[in-house]
Coordinates of C-alpha atoms in Angstrom, one line a residue:
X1 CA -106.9 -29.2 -82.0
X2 CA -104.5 -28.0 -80.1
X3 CA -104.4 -24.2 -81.3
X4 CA -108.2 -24.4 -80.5
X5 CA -107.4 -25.1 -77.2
X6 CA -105.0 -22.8 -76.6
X7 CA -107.3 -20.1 -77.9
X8 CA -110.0 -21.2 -75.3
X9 CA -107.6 -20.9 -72.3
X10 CA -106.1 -17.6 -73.3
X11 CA -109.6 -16.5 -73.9
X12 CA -110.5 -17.7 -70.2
X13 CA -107.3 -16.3 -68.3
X14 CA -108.3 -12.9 -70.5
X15 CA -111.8 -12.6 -69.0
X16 CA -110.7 -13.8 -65.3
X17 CA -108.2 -11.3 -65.8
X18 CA -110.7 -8.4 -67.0
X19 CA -113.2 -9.3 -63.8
X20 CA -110.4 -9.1 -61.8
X21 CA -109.8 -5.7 -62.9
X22 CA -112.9 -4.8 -62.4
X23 CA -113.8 -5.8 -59.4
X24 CA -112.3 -3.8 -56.2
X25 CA -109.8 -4.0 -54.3
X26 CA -110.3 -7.5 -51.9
X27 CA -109.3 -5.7 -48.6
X28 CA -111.9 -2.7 -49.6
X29 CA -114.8 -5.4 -50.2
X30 CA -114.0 -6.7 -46.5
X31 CA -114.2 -3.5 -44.8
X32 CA -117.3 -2.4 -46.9
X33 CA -119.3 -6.0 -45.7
X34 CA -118.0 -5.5 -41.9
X35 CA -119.3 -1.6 -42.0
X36 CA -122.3 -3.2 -43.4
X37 CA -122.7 -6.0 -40.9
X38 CA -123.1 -3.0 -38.2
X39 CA -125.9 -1.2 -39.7
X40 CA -129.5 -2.8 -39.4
X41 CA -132.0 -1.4 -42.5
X42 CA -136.1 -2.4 -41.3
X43 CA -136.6 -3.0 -44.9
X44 CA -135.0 -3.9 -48.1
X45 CA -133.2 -0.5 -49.4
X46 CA -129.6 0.3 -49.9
X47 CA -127.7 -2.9 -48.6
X48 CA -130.1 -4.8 -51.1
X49 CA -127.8 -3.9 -53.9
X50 CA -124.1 -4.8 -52.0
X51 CA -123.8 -7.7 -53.4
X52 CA -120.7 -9.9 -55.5
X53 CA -117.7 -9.5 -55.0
X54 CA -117.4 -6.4 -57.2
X55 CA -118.2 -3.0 -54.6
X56 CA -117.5 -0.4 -57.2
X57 CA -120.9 -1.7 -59.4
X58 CA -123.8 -0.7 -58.4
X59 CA -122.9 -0.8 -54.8
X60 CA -125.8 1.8 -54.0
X61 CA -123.8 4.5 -51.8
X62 CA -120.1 3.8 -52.7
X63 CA -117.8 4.9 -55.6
X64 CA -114.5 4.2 -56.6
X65 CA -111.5 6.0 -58.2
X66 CA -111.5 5.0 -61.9
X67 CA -108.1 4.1 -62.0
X68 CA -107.0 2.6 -59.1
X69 CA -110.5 0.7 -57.7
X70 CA -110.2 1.4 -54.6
X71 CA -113.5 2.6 -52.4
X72 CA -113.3 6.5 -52.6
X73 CA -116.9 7.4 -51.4
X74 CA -119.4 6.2 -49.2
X75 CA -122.7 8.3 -49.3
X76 CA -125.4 6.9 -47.2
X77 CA -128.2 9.4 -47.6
X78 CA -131.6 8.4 -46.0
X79 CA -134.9 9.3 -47.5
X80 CA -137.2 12.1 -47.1
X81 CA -139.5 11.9 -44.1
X82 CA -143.0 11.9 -45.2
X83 CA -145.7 13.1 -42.1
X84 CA -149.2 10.7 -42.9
X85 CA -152.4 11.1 -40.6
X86 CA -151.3 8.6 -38.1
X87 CA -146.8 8.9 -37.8
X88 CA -144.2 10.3 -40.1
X89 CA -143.0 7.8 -42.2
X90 CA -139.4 7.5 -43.9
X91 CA -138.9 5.2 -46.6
X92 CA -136.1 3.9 -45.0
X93 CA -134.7 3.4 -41.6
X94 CA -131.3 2.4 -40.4
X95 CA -129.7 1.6 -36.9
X96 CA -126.6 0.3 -35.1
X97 CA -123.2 2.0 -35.2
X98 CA -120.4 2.9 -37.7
X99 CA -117.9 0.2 -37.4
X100 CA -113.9 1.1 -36.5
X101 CA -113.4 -1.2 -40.2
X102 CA -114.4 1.5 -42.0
X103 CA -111.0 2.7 -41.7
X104 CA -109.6 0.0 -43.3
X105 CA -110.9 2.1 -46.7
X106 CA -107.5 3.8 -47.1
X107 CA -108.4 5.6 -50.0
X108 CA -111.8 7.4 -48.6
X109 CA -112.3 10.8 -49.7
X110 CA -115.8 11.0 -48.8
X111 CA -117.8 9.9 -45.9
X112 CA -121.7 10.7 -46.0
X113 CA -124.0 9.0 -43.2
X114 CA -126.9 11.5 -43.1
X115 CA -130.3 11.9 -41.6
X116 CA -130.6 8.3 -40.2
X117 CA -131.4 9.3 -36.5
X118 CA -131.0 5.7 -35.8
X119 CA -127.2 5.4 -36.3
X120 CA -125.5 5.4 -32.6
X121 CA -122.3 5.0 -31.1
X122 CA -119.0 6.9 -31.4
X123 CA -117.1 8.7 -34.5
X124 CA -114.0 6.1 -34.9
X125 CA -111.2 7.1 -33.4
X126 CA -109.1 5.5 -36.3
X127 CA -111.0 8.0 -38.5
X128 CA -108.4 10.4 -38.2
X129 CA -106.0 8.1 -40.2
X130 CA -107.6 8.5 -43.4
X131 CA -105.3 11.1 -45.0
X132 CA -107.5 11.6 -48.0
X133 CA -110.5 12.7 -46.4
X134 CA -112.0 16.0 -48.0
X135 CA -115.7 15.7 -46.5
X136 CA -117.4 14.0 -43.2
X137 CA -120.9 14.4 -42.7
X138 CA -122.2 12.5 -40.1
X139 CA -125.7 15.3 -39.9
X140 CA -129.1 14.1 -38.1
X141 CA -127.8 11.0 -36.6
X142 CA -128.0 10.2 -32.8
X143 CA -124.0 10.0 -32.1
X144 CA -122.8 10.5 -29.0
X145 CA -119.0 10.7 -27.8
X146 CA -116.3 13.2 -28.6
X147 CA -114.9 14.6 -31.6
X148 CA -111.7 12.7 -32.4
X149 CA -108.9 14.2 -30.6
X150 CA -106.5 14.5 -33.3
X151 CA -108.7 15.2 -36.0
X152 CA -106.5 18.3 -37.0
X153 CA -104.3 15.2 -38.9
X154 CA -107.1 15.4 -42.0
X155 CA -105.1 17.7 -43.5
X156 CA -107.0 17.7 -46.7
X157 CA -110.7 18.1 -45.5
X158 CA -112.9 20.9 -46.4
X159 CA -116.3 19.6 -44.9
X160 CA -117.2 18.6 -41.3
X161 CA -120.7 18.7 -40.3
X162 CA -121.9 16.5 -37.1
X163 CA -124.8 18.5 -36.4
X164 CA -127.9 17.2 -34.9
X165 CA -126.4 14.2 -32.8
X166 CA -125.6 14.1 -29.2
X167 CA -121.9 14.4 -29.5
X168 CA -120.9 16.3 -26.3
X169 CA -117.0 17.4 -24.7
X170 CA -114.9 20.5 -25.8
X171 CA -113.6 21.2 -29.4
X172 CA -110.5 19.6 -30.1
X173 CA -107.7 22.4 -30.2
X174 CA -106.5 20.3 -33.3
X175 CA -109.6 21.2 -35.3
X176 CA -107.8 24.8 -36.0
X177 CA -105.4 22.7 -37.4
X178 CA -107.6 22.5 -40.5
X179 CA -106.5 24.7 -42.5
X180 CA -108.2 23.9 -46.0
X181 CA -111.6 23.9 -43.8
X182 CA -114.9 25.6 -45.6
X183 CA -117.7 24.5 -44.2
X184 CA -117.9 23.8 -40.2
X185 CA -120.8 22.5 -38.5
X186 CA -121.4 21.8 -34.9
X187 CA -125.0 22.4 -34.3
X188 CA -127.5 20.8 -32.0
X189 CA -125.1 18.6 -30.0
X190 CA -123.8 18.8 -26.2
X191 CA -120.6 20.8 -26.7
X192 CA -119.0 22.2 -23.7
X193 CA -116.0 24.2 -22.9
X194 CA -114.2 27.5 -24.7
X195 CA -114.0 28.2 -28.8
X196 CA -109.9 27.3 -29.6
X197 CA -108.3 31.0 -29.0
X198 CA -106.8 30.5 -32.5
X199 CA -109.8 29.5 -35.0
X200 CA -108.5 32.3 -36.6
X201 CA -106.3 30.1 -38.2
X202 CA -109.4 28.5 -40.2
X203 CA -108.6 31.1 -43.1
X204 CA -110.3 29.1 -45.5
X205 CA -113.4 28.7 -43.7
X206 CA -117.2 30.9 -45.0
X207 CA -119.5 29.1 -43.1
X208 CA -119.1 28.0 -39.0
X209 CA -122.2 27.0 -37.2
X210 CA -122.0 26.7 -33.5
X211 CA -125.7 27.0 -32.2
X212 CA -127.7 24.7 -30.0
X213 CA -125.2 23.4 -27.6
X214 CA -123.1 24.1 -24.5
X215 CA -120.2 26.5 -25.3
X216 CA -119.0 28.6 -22.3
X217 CA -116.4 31.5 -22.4
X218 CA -115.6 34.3 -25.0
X219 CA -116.1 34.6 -28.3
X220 CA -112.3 34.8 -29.8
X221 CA -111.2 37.9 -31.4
X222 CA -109.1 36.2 -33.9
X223 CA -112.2 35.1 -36.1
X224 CA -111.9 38.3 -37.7
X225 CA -108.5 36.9 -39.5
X226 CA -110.7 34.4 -40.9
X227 CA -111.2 36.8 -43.7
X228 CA -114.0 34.3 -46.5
X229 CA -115.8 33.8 -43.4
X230 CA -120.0 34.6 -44.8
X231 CA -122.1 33.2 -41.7
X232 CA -121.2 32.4 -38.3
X233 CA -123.9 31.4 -36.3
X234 CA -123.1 30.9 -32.6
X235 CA -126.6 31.3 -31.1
X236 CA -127.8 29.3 -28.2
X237 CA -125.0 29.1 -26.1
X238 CA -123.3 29.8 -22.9
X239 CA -120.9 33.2 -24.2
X240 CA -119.6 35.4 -22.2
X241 CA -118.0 38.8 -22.2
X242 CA -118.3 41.3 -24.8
X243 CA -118.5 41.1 -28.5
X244 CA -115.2 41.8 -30.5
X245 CA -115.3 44.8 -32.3
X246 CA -113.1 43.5 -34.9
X247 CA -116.2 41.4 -36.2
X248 CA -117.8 44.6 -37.6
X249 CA -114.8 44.7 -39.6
X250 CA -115.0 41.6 -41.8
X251 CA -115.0 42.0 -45.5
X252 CA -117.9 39.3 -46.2
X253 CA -119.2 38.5 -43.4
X254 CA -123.2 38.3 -43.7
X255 CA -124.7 36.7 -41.4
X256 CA -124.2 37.3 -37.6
X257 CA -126.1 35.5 -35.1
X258 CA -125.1 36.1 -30.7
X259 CA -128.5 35.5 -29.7
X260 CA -129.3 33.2 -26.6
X261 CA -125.9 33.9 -25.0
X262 CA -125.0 35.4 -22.0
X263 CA -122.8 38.0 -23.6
X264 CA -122.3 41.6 -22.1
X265 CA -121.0 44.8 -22.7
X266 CA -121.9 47.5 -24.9
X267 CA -123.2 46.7 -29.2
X268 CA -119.5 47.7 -30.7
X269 CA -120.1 50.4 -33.2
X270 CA -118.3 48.8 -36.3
X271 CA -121.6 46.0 -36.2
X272 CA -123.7 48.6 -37.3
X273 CA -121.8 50.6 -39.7
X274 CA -120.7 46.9 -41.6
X275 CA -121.5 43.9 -44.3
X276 CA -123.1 42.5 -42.1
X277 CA -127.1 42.1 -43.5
X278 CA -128.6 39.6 -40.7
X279 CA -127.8 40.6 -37.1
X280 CA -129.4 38.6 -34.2
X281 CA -128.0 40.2 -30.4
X282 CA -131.2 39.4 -28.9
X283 CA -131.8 37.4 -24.9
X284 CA -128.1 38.7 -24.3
X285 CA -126.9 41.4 -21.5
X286 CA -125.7 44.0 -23.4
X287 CA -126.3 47.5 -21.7
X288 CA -125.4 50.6 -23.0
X289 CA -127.0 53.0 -25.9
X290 CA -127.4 51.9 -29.3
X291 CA -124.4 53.3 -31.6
X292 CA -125.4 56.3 -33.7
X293 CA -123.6 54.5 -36.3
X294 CA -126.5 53.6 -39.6
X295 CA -125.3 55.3 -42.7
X296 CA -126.8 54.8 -46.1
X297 CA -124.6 51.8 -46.9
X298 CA -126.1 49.7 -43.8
X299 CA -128.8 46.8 -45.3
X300 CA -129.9 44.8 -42.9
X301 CA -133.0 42.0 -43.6
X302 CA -133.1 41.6 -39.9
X303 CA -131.7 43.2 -36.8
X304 CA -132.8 41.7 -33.7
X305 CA -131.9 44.0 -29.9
X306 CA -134.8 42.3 -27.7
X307 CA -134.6 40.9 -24.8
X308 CA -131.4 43.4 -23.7
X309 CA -130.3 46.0 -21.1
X310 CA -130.3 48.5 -24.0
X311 CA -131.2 52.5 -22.6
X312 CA -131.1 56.3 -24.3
X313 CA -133.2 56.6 -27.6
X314 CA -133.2 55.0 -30.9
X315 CA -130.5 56.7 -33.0
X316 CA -131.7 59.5 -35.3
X317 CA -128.9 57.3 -37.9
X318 CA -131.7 54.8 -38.1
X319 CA -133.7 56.5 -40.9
X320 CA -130.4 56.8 -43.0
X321 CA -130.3 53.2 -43.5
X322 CA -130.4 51.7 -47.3
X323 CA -132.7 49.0 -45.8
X324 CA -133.8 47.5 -42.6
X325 CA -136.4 44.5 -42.7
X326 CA -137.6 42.9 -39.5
X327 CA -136.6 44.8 -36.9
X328 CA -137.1 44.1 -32.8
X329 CA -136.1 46.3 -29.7
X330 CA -138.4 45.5 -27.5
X331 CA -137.8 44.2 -23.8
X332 CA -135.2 47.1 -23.1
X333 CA -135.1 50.3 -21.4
X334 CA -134.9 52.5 -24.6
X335 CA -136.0 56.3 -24.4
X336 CA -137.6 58.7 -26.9
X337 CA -139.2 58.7 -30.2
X338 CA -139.3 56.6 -32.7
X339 CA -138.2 57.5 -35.6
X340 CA -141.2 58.0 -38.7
X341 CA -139.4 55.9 -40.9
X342 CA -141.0 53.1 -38.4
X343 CA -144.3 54.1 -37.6
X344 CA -145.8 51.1 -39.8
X345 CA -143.5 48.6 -38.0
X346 CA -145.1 46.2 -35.3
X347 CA -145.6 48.0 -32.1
X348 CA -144.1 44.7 -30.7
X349 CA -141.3 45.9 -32.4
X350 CA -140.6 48.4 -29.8
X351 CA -142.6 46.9 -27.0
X352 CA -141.8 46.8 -23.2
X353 CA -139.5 49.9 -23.2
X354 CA -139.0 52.1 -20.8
X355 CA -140.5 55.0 -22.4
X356 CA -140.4 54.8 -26.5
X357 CA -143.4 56.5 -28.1
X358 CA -144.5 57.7 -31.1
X359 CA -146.0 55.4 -33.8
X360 CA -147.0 52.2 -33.5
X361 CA -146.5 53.0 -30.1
X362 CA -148.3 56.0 -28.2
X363 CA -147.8 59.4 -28.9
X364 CA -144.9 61.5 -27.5

């Protein structure tokens, strides 16, 4: 009798010990439920399934490290927004602010909170303690505040994108501190102040979006060191002063986009002559001729001049090129003809000149 029970409480301490196991870590589980407690969903949806005591099952959103069970992901995604006759409508819907005890997850790798609009409030300052962070993306959210001032401390991250929020002061001069950094992106917020004079630093970086905010001062000539860089978009600002040269002289870079700036000076040569396959100067004040710098190897799906103080004539280089797509000049002071290559382009193309001709335009 005795032997049986014996069996039955070894049996018992054996399956409180396997749940204990398997469930995560208890200082995780509170941070998780006070994160939770300041989000509001309008319907049943993702917080439905955070319940028990065990976050890393079936805890739509969060993940865990196999072996350790502590909280390595959260990945808050919000649905697809469908337009119907009367409003758009998005499956879910979530509000209120990310709580400060997020930080509490030590072991966070990941943090996703994404396309919510409703989510307000600051980025956690405490954020910046969480060593393992490799990806923040806060995207489509209506955050406001700064970015964390010491940021640079996230050694290990690869990903920040808080596009599309409201977040507004200068770029930390930490963030070139980054150094693993591939994907940056800034977008649609209220940015102000300079680019960091050393982004260069960001050698690991292929993608940097900038457009849609506030930016003021120069564009830095060190970006040309970041040498994986593919598309920097920094459109829609306040630039001034000229455009380096040295960024005709990137490797890989792809896609180049100045427009909506305030940037002057003449179009450096090396743009022209480069990798470069999508180039946007356009609603700038650059002055000057166009370089007589297109060669065979020059492919460019869309080169964009307008809305310039661009004079002399269209270089006779022009025709040479492998490929040019959508083109624009128009709303400069260029001279001459056009050359035939283009005579089936848009006259708007080449519109509000001083005196271009030749087709699409009038004759010569």
């Amino acid at each position: 009798m005795a032997g049986i029970w014996f069996t039955s409480l070894t049996l018992l301490l054996l399956l409180a010990f396997s749940s204990a196991v398997r469930s995560c870590s208890p200082s995780d589980l509170a941070a998780l439920l006070h994160f939770k407690s300041a989000l509001h969903e309008s319907r049943d949806g993702i917080f439905n399934s955070w319940t028990g005591t065990d976050c890393c099952s079936n805890w739509r959103g969060v993940s865990c490290d196999r072996d350790s069970r502590r909280v390595a992901e959260i990945s808050l995604r919000a649905g697809p927004v469908y337009t119907t006759f009367e409003k758009p409508y998005r499956p879910e819907y979530m509000s209120g602010y990310i709580s400060p005890e997020i930080c509490k997850l030590t072991h966070l790798s990941t943090l996703i909170i994404t396309d919510w609009q409703g989510i307000s409030g600051e980025i956690p300052r405490c954020i910046s303690s969480l060593s393992f962070l490799r990806i923040i993306d806060l995207t489509g959210n209506h955050i406001s505040g700064t970015l964390p001032a010491d940021i640079g401390k996230l050694r290990y991250l690869s990903l920040l994108s808080a596009a599309d929020n409201l977040i507004a002061g200068e770029i930390p001069a930490t963030l070139t501190s980054l150094t693993g950094l591939t994907h940056l992106d800034l977008r649609n917020n209220k940015i102000t102040g300079p680019i960091p004079q050393n982004m260069g630093q960001l050698q690991m970086l292929s993608r940097a979006f900038f457009s849609g905010n506030q930016i003021s001062g120069p564009i830095p000539a060190s970006i040309c060191h970041i040498y994986r860089l593919v598309d920097l978009d920094l459109s829609n600002n306040h630039l001034s002063g000229p455009i380096p040269e040295s960024l005709g002289r990137m490797a890989v870079l792809s896609t180049l986009k100045l427009d909506n700036n305030r940037l002057s000076g003449c179009i450096p040569r090396s743009l022209l002559g480069s990798s470069i396959n999508e180039l946007n100067l356009s609603h700038n004040m650059l002055e000057g001729s166009i370089p007589d710098a297109f060669g065979g190897s020059c492919y460019f799906t869309l080169l964009d001049l307008s809305y310039n103080n661009l004079k002399g004539p269209i270089p006779k280089s022009m025709s040479s090129a492998s490929y040019i797509g959508y083109v624009d000049f128009s709303h400069n002071h260029l001279c001459g003809p056009i050359p035939n290559a283009y005579s089936n382009t848009d006259a708007s193309s080449f519109a509000y000149n001083d005196c271009l001709c030749g087709k699409p335009l009038k004759a010569c």
